[in-house]
Amino acid sequence: MTSLSRARVARRIAAGAAYGGGGVGLVGAAAVGVVLAEVRMAKRHVGNGHSPHAPSADGLYGYAYAGIAEPPLRLLMLGDSTAAGQGVHRARQTPGALIASGLAAVAERPVRLRNVALPGAQSDDLDRQVVLALADPAQVPDVCVIMIGANDVTHRMPPTRSVRHLSSAVRRLRTAGAEVVVGTCPDLGTVEQVQQPLRWLARRASRQLAAAQTIGTVEQGGRTVSLGDLLGPEFEANPRELFGPDNYHPSAEGYATAAMAVLPTVCAALGLWPAEEERPDVSRREGFLPVARAAAEAASEPGTEVAAAMPTGPRGPWALLKRRRRRRLPATDPAPAGSP
């Protein structure tokens, strides 16, 4: 599927989400049903003998900066098993801990991490997670990272409904004053147990949802980072290295790859990234595009960021497409025992 046709599908899904439609499908219903069965069998196969619980990484990061006058930045993780860090055994290997440590190093300021993500969650669980996130008006997060979408595809949630829930979550968090970064739907075509041609169908469905998620997020004032094609080629090339022991969730190296892609966007959302890198770099094929086209390109470009850029014009909302340079993550410092 070309980026232009993916943009049209994504635009239709996002429009359906905004105006209450529910009939726009990702791919044919029969095909999605087969993908669903295949991925569920894969999950049953790969999950045997492994804990369904992710290690808790909540707590304070950046001890070296604990003496400064400014209070810690508040980072919140929402979403599914990827956001929770399922598949690794140590808290410091989870994406939340990796992003918190990296953010502390860039900001030179402590970061307090809280994770309300739920393994197995679909986008309709974001409502509950946002309620938890905003329960204390005095502790509104400075930045929220949402990773969601894979379970929506495997459980056949209508994509318009999926995007509607995500857009609502982004809007509520932004209204409360938090910056929001969404890691879009990962590439289900990388799961080894899913064979061709189902792997192609899973990849297509994942990319279509990722593009629609981008439109919905950007229209509510958030930013997105493409995770699907970031992890896809690397998982395919190094499955034993980048998949975890269950061969379904990322390993520590896989989560580090995702965190390195998300961290620059988190820093940029907080105004912490170098100003010269905020300008589009033509040599990296960055620039301003209609949001649907930017979303479609991001869905098939590793680590690509999309953020709102201009008011709505004759061709609809516009966005800035960025391919940020990733920076090596610092070693994580473990959260103190008993940290909230």
mmCIF file of C-alpha atoms in Angstrom:
data_model
loop_
_atom_site.group_PDB
_atom_site.id
_atom_site.type_symbol
_atom_site.label_atom_id
_atom_site.label_comp_id
_atom_site.label_asym_id
_atom_site.label_seq_id
_atom_site.Cartn_x
_atom_site.Cartn_y
_atom_site.Cartn_z
ATOM 1 C CA MET A 1 0.000 0.000 0.000
ATOM 2 C CA THR A 2 1.380 3.410 -0.984
ATOM 3 C CA SER A 3 1.670 6.272 1.497
ATOM 4 C CA LEU A 4 -1.080 8.180 -0.333
ATOM 5 C CA SER A 5 -3.575 5.320 -0.121
ATOM 6 C CA ARG A 6 -2.570 4.695 3.505
ATOM 7 C CA ALA A 7 -3.181 8.402 4.133
ATOM 8 C CA ARG A 8 -6.697 8.118 2.688
ATOM 9 C CA VAL A 9 -7.518 5.105 4.860
ATOM 10 C CA ALA A 10 -6.075 6.771 7.955
ATOM 11 C CA ARG A 11 -8.034 9.951 7.251
ATOM 12 C CA ARG A 12 -11.267 7.963 6.941
ATOM 13 C CA ILE A 13 -10.619 6.090 10.188
ATOM 14 C CA ALA A 14 -9.776 9.301 12.046
ATOM 15 C CA ALA A 15 -12.848 11.041 10.629
ATOM 16 C CA GLY A 16 -15.010 8.107 11.695
ATOM 17 C CA ALA A 17 -13.539 8.331 15.183
ATOM 18 C CA ALA A 18 -14.224 12.058 15.378
ATOM 19 C CA TYR A 19 -17.794 11.893 14.073
ATOM 20 C CA GLY A 20 -18.958 8.668 15.634
ATOM 21 C CA GLY A 21 -18.610 6.279 12.705
ATOM 22 C CA GLY A 22 -17.618 2.699 13.300
ATOM 23 C CA GLY A 23 -17.715 0.898 10.005
ATOM 24 C CA VAL A 24 -14.269 1.636 8.582
ATOM 25 C CA GLY A 25 -12.221 -1.569 8.617
ATOM 26 C CA LEU A 26 -8.462 -2.019 8.619
ATOM 27 C CA VAL A 27 -8.496 -4.939 6.198
ATOM 28 C CA GLY A 28 -11.205 -7.404 5.226
ATOM 29 C CA ALA A 29 -13.071 -8.861 8.182
ATOM 30 C CA ALA A 30 -12.279 -12.443 7.206
ATOM 31 C CA ALA A 31 -8.582 -11.648 6.827
ATOM 32 C CA VAL A 32 -8.438 -9.908 10.188
ATOM 33 C CA GLY A 33 -10.221 -12.866 11.762
ATOM 34 C CA VAL A 34 -7.531 -15.207 10.492
ATOM 35 C CA VAL A 35 -4.772 -12.863 11.690
ATOM 36 C CA LEU A 36 -6.488 -12.706 15.068
ATOM 37 C CA ALA A 37 -6.551 -16.479 15.409
ATOM 38 C CA GLU A 38 -2.940 -16.787 14.276
ATOM 39 C CA VAL A 39 -1.602 -14.137 16.657
ATOM 40 C CA ARG A 40 -3.612 -15.517 19.577
ATOM 41 C CA MET A 41 -2.153 -18.973 18.925
ATOM 42 C CA ALA A 42 1.283 -17.390 18.774
ATOM 43 C CA LYS A 43 0.720 -15.637 22.097
ATOM 44 C CA ARG A 44 -0.446 -18.878 23.737
ATOM 45 C CA HIS A 45 2.582 -20.663 22.361
ATOM 46 C CA VAL A 46 5.180 -18.085 23.310
ATOM 47 C CA GLY A 47 3.692 -17.220 26.690
ATOM 48 C CA ASN A 48 4.038 -20.655 28.241
ATOM 49 C CA GLY A 49 6.080 -20.582 31.412
ATOM 50 C CA HIS A 50 6.512 -16.810 31.549
ATOM 51 C CA SER A 51 5.061 -14.418 34.100
ATOM 52 C CA PRO A 52 2.288 -12.133 32.810
ATOM 53 C CA HIS A 53 3.444 -9.424 35.207
ATOM 54 C CA ALA A 54 5.855 -6.636 34.323
ATOM 55 C CA PRO A 55 8.403 -5.478 36.915
ATOM 56 C CA SER A 56 7.453 -2.273 38.736
ATOM 57 C CA ALA A 57 9.801 0.607 37.907
ATOM 58 C CA ASP A 58 7.899 3.391 39.691
ATOM 59 C CA GLY A 59 10.117 5.769 41.623
ATOM 60 C CA LEU A 60 12.702 8.527 41.369
ATOM 61 C CA TYR A 61 15.433 8.611 38.692
ATOM 62 C CA GLY A 62 18.420 10.935 38.374
ATOM 63 C CA TYR A 63 19.810 10.815 41.906
ATOM 64 C CA ALA A 64 22.770 12.938 40.831
ATOM 65 C CA TYR A 65 20.425 15.912 40.489
ATOM 66 C CA ALA A 66 18.432 15.345 43.685
ATOM 67 C CA GLY A 67 19.913 18.422 45.375
ATOM 68 C CA ILE A 68 18.684 21.000 42.862
ATOM 69 C CA ALA A 69 15.925 23.444 43.783
ATOM 70 C CA GLU A 70 13.500 22.433 41.040
ATOM 71 C CA PRO A 71 11.047 19.627 41.840
ATOM 72 C CA PRO A 72 11.314 16.350 39.899
ATOM 73 C CA LEU A 73 9.709 16.154 36.479
ATOM 74 C CA ARG A 74 6.720 13.814 36.484
ATOM 75 C CA LEU A 75 6.646 11.121 33.781
ATOM 76 C CA LEU A 76 3.636 8.850 33.351
ATOM 77 C CA MET A 77 3.446 5.684 31.232
ATOM 78 C CA LEU A 78 0.078 4.477 29.930
ATOM 79 C CA GLY A 79 -0.964 1.713 27.558
ATOM 80 C CA ASP A 80 -0.500 -2.027 27.228
ATOM 81 C CA SER A 81 2.210 -4.618 27.920
ATOM 82 C CA THR A 82 4.786 -2.728 25.862
ATOM 83 C CA ALA A 83 4.361 0.393 27.996
ATOM 84 C CA ALA A 84 4.410 -1.762 31.131
ATOM 85 C CA GLY A 85 7.618 -3.520 30.089
ATOM 86 C CA GLN A 86 6.340 -7.083 30.040
ATOM 87 C CA GLY A 87 8.958 -9.561 28.893
ATOM 88 C CA VAL A 88 11.924 -8.355 30.969
ATOM 89 C CA HIS A 89 12.810 -9.258 34.545
ATOM 90 C CA ARG A 90 14.438 -6.088 35.894
ATOM 91 C CA ALA A 91 12.683 -2.749 36.475
ATOM 92 C CA ARG A 92 15.577 -0.829 34.948
ATOM 93 C CA GLN A 93 15.025 -2.660 31.629
ATOM 94 C CA THR A 94 11.472 -1.395 31.156
ATOM 95 C CA PRO A 95 10.835 1.454 28.700
ATOM 96 C CA GLY A 96 9.533 3.681 31.502
ATOM 97 C CA ALA A 97 12.776 3.356 33.475
ATOM 98 C CA LEU A 98 14.886 3.851 30.356
ATOM 99 C CA ILE A 99 12.994 6.991 29.309
ATOM 100 C CA ALA A 100 13.004 8.365 32.878
ATOM 101 C CA SER A 101 16.777 7.933 33.198
ATOM 102 C CA GLY A 102 17.393 9.485 29.795
ATOM 103 C CA LEU A 103 15.080 12.398 30.542
ATOM 104 C CA ALA A 104 16.820 13.040 33.862
ATOM 105 C CA ALA A 105 20.194 13.150 32.120
ATOM 106 C CA VAL A 106 18.998 15.581 29.439
ATOM 107 C CA ALA A 107 17.072 17.823 31.858
ATOM 108 C CA GLU A 108 19.735 17.551 34.597
ATOM 109 C CA ARG A 109 16.846 17.179 36.967
ATOM 110 C CA PRO A 110 15.277 14.233 38.825
ATOM 111 C CA VAL A 111 12.350 12.437 37.195
ATOM 112 C CA ARG A 112 9.580 10.689 39.084
ATOM 113 C CA LEU A 113 8.133 7.798 37.107
ATOM 114 C CA ARG A 114 4.666 6.342 37.512
ATOM 115 C CA ASN A 115 3.343 3.544 35.307
ATOM 116 C CA VAL A 116 -0.386 2.777 35.049
ATOM 117 C CA ALA A 117 -0.137 0.644 31.881
ATOM 118 C CA LEU A 118 -1.892 -2.726 31.924
ATOM 119 C CA PRO A 119 -0.659 -5.798 30.024
ATOM 120 C CA GLY A 120 -3.374 -6.928 27.634
ATOM 121 C CA ALA A 121 -5.055 -3.514 27.603
ATOM 122 C CA GLN A 122 -6.911 -2.232 24.574
ATOM 123 C CA SER A 123 -7.511 1.439 23.864
ATOM 124 C CA ASP A 124 -10.807 1.433 25.743
ATOM 125 C CA ASP A 125 -8.816 0.916 28.968
ATOM 126 C CA LEU A 126 -7.178 4.313 28.503
ATOM 127 C CA ASP A 127 -10.199 5.973 30.107
ATOM 128 C CA ARG A 128 -9.498 4.130 33.377
ATOM 129 C CA GLN A 129 -5.783 4.845 33.133
ATOM 130 C CA VAL A 130 -6.343 8.573 32.559
ATOM 131 C CA VAL A 131 -8.597 8.699 35.640
ATOM 132 C CA LEU A 132 -5.699 7.249 37.664
ATOM 133 C CA ALA A 133 -3.258 9.681 36.081
ATOM 134 C CA LEU A 134 -5.331 12.752 36.918
ATOM 135 C CA ALA A 135 -6.688 11.645 40.296
ATOM 136 C CA ASP A 136 -4.551 14.197 42.158
ATOM 137 C CA PRO A 137 -4.809 17.681 40.568
ATOM 138 C CA ALA A 138 -1.617 18.680 42.379
ATOM 139 C CA GLN A 139 0.357 15.853 40.723
ATOM 140 C CA VAL A 140 -0.534 16.239 37.038
ATOM 141 C CA PRO A 141 2.241 14.625 34.957
ATOM 142 C CA ASP A 142 4.573 16.907 33.028
ATOM 143 C CA VAL A 143 4.669 14.399 30.182
ATOM 144 C CA CYS A 144 2.768 11.203 29.397
ATOM 145 C CA VAL A 145 3.944 8.400 27.102
ATOM 146 C CA ILE A 146 1.224 6.139 25.681
ATOM 147 C CA MET A 147 1.993 2.845 23.902
ATOM 148 C CA ILE A 148 -1.166 1.124 22.660
ATOM 149 C CA GLY A 149 -2.721 -0.574 19.651
ATOM 150 C CA ALA A 150 -1.517 -4.155 19.209
ATOM 151 C CA ASN A 151 -4.355 -5.678 21.238
ATOM 152 C CA ASP A 152 -6.868 -3.542 19.358
ATOM 153 C CA VAL A 153 -5.795 -5.264 16.142
ATOM 154 C CA THR A 154 -5.674 -8.791 17.553
ATOM 155 C CA HIS A 155 -9.054 -8.410 19.284
ATOM 156 C CA ARG A 156 -10.686 -6.799 16.240
ATOM 157 C CA MET A 157 -11.638 -3.543 17.920
ATOM 158 C CA PRO A 158 -13.048 -1.271 15.183
ATOM 159 C CA PRO A 159 -10.254 1.157 14.323
ATOM 160 C CA THR A 160 -12.572 4.163 14.594
ATOM 161 C CA ARG A 161 -13.381 3.130 18.154
ATOM 162 C CA SER A 162 -9.706 2.555 18.905
ATOM 163 C CA VAL A 163 -8.726 6.019 17.664
ATOM 164 C CA ARG A 164 -11.685 7.624 19.435
ATOM 165 C CA HIS A 165 -10.508 6.281 22.809
ATOM 166 C CA LEU A 166 -6.919 7.344 22.169
ATOM 167 C CA SER A 167 -7.935 10.827 21.005
ATOM 168 C CA SER A 168 -10.087 11.265 24.092
ATOM 169 C CA ALA A 169 -7.206 10.250 26.363
ATOM 170 C CA VAL A 170 -4.811 12.662 24.651
ATOM 171 C CA ARG A 171 -7.351 15.499 24.839
ATOM 172 C CA ARG A 172 -7.983 14.979 28.571
ATOM 173 C CA LEU A 173 -4.289 14.803 29.397
ATOM 174 C CA ARG A 174 -3.492 17.879 27.304
ATOM 175 C CA THR A 175 -6.388 19.806 28.869
ATOM 176 C CA ALA A 176 -4.971 18.975 32.302
ATOM 177 C CA GLY A 177 -1.643 20.484 31.251
ATOM 178 C CA ALA A 178 0.439 17.409 30.396
ATOM 179 C CA GLU A 179 2.487 16.944 27.241
ATOM 180 C CA VAL A 180 1.618 13.691 25.454
ATOM 181 C CA VAL A 181 3.766 11.412 23.281
ATOM 182 C CA VAL A 182 2.167 8.339 21.684
ATOM 183 C CA GLY A 183 4.196 5.371 20.487
ATOM 184 C CA THR A 184 1.918 4.110 17.734
ATOM 185 C CA CYS A 185 0.791 0.541 17.068
ATOM 186 C CA PRO A 186 3.745 -1.855 16.729
ATOM 187 C CA ASP A 187 4.225 -4.073 13.708
ATOM 188 C CA LEU A 188 2.461 -7.385 14.403
ATOM 189 C CA GLY A 189 4.045 -8.763 11.241
ATOM 190 C CA THR A 190 7.262 -9.255 13.206
ATOM 191 C CA VAL A 191 5.835 -12.015 15.421
ATOM 192 C CA GLU A 192 7.720 -15.101 14.238
ATOM 193 C CA GLN A 193 4.802 -17.496 14.708
ATOM 194 C CA VAL A 194 2.665 -15.491 12.244
ATOM 195 C CA GLN A 195 3.433 -16.828 8.770
ATOM 196 C CA GLN A 196 2.904 -15.365 5.303
ATOM 197 C CA PRO A 197 0.528 -14.212 3.911
ATOM 198 C CA LEU A 198 -0.906 -13.489 7.366
ATOM 199 C CA ARG A 199 2.262 -11.650 8.325
ATOM 200 C CA TRP A 200 1.668 -9.186 5.465
ATOM 201 C CA LEU A 201 -1.946 -8.684 6.548
ATOM 202 C CA ALA A 202 -0.923 -8.116 10.164
ATOM 203 C CA ARG A 203 1.677 -5.590 9.048
ATOM 204 C CA ARG A 204 -0.835 -3.770 6.879
ATOM 205 C CA ALA A 205 -3.418 -3.597 9.669
ATOM 206 C CA SER A 206 -0.785 -2.369 12.140
ATOM 207 C CA ARG A 207 0.401 0.403 9.827
ATOM 208 C CA GLN A 208 -3.112 1.555 9.009
ATOM 209 C CA LEU A 209 -3.987 1.830 12.684
ATOM 210 C CA ALA A 210 -0.670 3.580 13.452
ATOM 211 C CA ALA A 211 -1.370 6.217 10.798
ATOM 212 C CA ALA A 212 -4.907 6.798 12.100
ATOM 213 C CA GLN A 213 -3.585 7.025 15.675
ATOM 214 C CA THR A 214 -1.186 9.726 14.514
ATOM 215 C CA ILE A 215 -3.947 11.841 13.013
ATOM 216 C CA GLY A 216 -6.101 11.518 16.142
ATOM 217 C CA THR A 217 -3.198 12.327 18.462
ATOM 218 C CA VAL A 218 -1.857 15.319 16.543
ATOM 219 C CA GLU A 219 -5.322 16.831 16.214
ATOM 220 C CA GLN A 220 -5.567 16.810 20.033
ATOM 221 C CA GLY A 221 -2.188 18.478 20.532
ATOM 222 C CA GLY A 222 -0.017 15.412 21.135
ATOM 223 C CA ARG A 223 2.998 14.033 19.286
ATOM 224 C CA THR A 224 3.586 10.551 17.919
ATOM 225 C CA VAL A 225 6.596 8.332 17.298
ATOM 226 C CA SER A 226 6.365 5.370 14.922
ATOM 227 C CA LEU A 227 7.318 2.164 16.744
ATOM 228 C CA GLY A 228 6.088 -0.406 14.232
ATOM 229 C CA ASP A 229 8.669 0.038 11.513
ATOM 230 C CA LEU A 230 11.312 1.072 13.983
ATOM 231 C CA LEU A 231 11.241 -2.336 15.646
ATOM 232 C CA GLY A 232 10.072 -4.375 12.661
ATOM 233 C CA PRO A 233 13.244 -4.572 10.535
ATOM 234 C CA GLU A 234 15.439 -4.940 13.612
ATOM 235 C CA PHE A 235 13.253 -7.685 15.069
ATOM 236 C CA GLU A 236 13.282 -9.529 11.757
ATOM 237 C CA ALA A 237 17.043 -9.202 11.395
ATOM 238 C CA ASN A 238 17.850 -10.054 15.031
ATOM 239 C CA PRO A 239 14.868 -11.937 16.469
ATOM 240 C CA ARG A 240 16.914 -13.782 19.065
ATOM 241 C CA GLU A 241 18.481 -10.520 20.258
ATOM 242 C CA LEU A 242 15.533 -8.119 20.167
ATOM 243 C CA PHE A 243 12.669 -10.383 21.204
ATOM 244 C CA GLY A 244 12.435 -11.417 24.829
ATOM 245 C CA PRO A 245 12.351 -14.957 26.230
ATOM 246 C CA ASP A 246 8.687 -15.336 25.201
ATOM 247 C CA ASN A 247 9.477 -14.424 21.541
ATOM 248 C CA TYR A 248 6.513 -12.022 21.575
ATOM 249 C CA HIS A 249 7.420 -9.046 23.768
ATOM 250 C CA PRO A 250 10.640 -7.073 23.256
ATOM 251 C CA SER A 251 13.776 -8.002 25.155
ATOM 252 C CA ALA A 252 15.806 -5.490 27.147
ATOM 253 C CA GLU A 253 17.617 -4.564 23.914
ATOM 254 C CA GLY A 254 14.308 -4.196 22.095
ATOM 255 C CA TYR A 255 12.867 -1.910 24.747
ATOM 256 C CA ALA A 256 16.064 0.152 24.710
ATOM 257 C CA THR A 257 15.652 0.579 20.947
ATOM 258 C CA ALA A 258 12.094 1.831 21.423
ATOM 259 C CA ALA A 259 13.071 4.095 24.314
ATOM 260 C CA MET A 260 15.876 5.679 22.282
ATOM 261 C CA ALA A 261 13.304 6.579 19.619
ATOM 262 C CA VAL A 262 10.759 8.010 22.070
ATOM 263 C CA LEU A 263 13.172 9.942 24.319
ATOM 264 C CA PRO A 264 14.043 12.767 21.860
ATOM 265 C CA THR A 265 10.349 13.472 21.296
ATOM 266 C CA VAL A 266 9.653 13.472 25.046
ATOM 267 C CA CYS A 267 12.500 15.962 25.512
ATOM 268 C CA ALA A 268 11.302 18.111 22.597
ATOM 269 C CA ALA A 269 7.764 18.183 24.028
ATOM 270 C CA LEU A 270 9.213 19.587 27.265
ATOM 271 C CA GLY A 271 11.382 22.144 25.450
ATOM 272 C CA LEU A 272 14.605 20.338 26.355
ATOM 273 C CA TRP A 273 15.916 19.417 22.909
ATOM 274 C CA PRO A 274 18.476 21.700 21.187
ATOM 275 C CA ALA A 275 16.719 24.557 19.379
ATOM 276 C CA GLU A 276 18.651 23.964 16.160
ATOM 277 C CA GLU A 277 17.166 20.470 15.932
ATOM 278 C CA GLU A 278 13.611 21.839 16.022
ATOM 279 C CA ARG A 279 13.964 23.259 12.523
ATOM 280 C CA PRO A 280 13.170 20.850 9.656
ATOM 281 C CA ASP A 281 16.292 19.311 8.143
ATOM 282 C CA VAL A 282 15.777 18.845 4.407
ATOM 283 C CA SER A 283 18.719 16.438 4.236
ATOM 284 C CA ARG A 284 16.770 14.067 6.536
ATOM 285 C CA ARG A 285 13.588 14.547 4.476
ATOM 286 C CA GLU A 286 11.860 16.477 7.247
ATOM 287 C CA GLY A 287 9.216 19.098 6.611
ATOM 288 C CA PHE A 288 5.629 20.281 6.787
ATOM 289 C CA LEU A 289 2.921 18.035 5.320
ATOM 290 C CA PRO A 290 -0.850 17.609 5.555
ATOM 291 C CA VAL A 291 -1.329 15.602 8.729
ATOM 292 C CA ALA A 292 -2.780 12.544 6.951
ATOM 293 C CA ARG A 293 0.199 12.309 4.617
ATOM 294 C CA ALA A 294 2.662 12.850 7.465
ATOM 295 C CA ALA A 295 0.879 10.093 9.418
ATOM 296 C CA ALA A 296 1.107 7.689 6.486
ATOM 297 C CA GLU A 297 4.801 8.355 5.949
ATOM 298 C CA ALA A 298 5.525 7.974 9.650
ATOM 299 C CA ALA A 299 3.778 4.594 9.738
ATOM 300 C CA SER A 300 6.439 3.189 7.405
ATOM 301 C CA GLU A 301 9.486 5.152 8.620
ATOM 302 C CA PRO A 302 11.406 4.013 11.708
ATOM 303 C CA GLY A 303 11.323 6.370 14.679
ATOM 304 C CA THR A 304 9.576 9.184 12.820
ATOM 305 C CA GLU A 305 7.907 11.907 14.888
ATOM 306 C CA VAL A 306 4.769 13.806 13.872
ATOM 307 C CA ALA A 307 3.592 16.960 15.678
ATOM 308 C CA ALA A 308 1.020 19.655 14.939
ATOM 309 C CA ALA A 309 2.526 22.551 13.017
ATOM 310 C CA MET A 310 0.018 24.884 11.415
ATOM 311 C CA PRO A 311 -3.668 25.814 11.609
ATOM 312 C CA THR A 312 -6.128 23.994 9.402
ATOM 313 C CA GLY A 313 -5.963 25.106 5.780
ATOM 314 C CA PRO A 314 -7.633 24.154 2.483
ATOM 315 C CA ARG A 315 -5.937 20.754 2.603
ATOM 316 C CA GLY A 316 -6.734 20.119 6.256
ATOM 317 C CA PRO A 317 -4.503 20.188 9.353
ATOM 318 C CA TRP A 318 -0.748 20.305 8.819
ATOM 319 C CA ALA A 319 2.014 18.626 10.749
ATOM 320 C CA LEU A 320 5.774 18.663 11.087
ATOM 321 C CA LEU A 321 7.441 15.359 10.261
ATOM 322 C CA LYS A 322 10.787 14.881 12.015
ATOM 323 C CA ARG A 323 13.404 12.134 11.951
ATOM 324 C CA ARG A 324 15.257 12.945 15.139
ATOM 325 C CA ARG A 325 18.767 11.717 15.834
ATOM 326 C CA ARG A 326 18.688 9.153 18.607
ATOM 327 C CA ARG A 327 21.050 9.556 21.518
ATOM 328 C CA ARG A 328 22.536 6.769 23.546
ATOM 329 C CA LEU A 329 20.600 6.184 26.749
ATOM 330 C CA PRO A 330 22.496 6.524 30.036
ATOM 331 C CA ALA A 331 22.698 3.605 32.407
ATOM 332 C CA THR A 332 19.556 3.497 34.523
ATOM 333 C CA ASP A 333 19.649 4.053 38.249
ATOM 334 C CA PRO A 334 17.265 1.824 40.157
ATOM 335 C CA ALA A 335 14.233 3.336 41.869
ATOM 336 C CA PRO A 336 14.562 3.515 45.651
ATOM 337 C CA ALA A 337 12.754 0.902 47.649
ATOM 338 C CA GLY A 338 9.324 2.027 48.715
ATOM 339 C CA SER A 339 9.165 4.867 46.195
ATOM 340 C CA PRO A 340 5.644 5.924 45.293
#
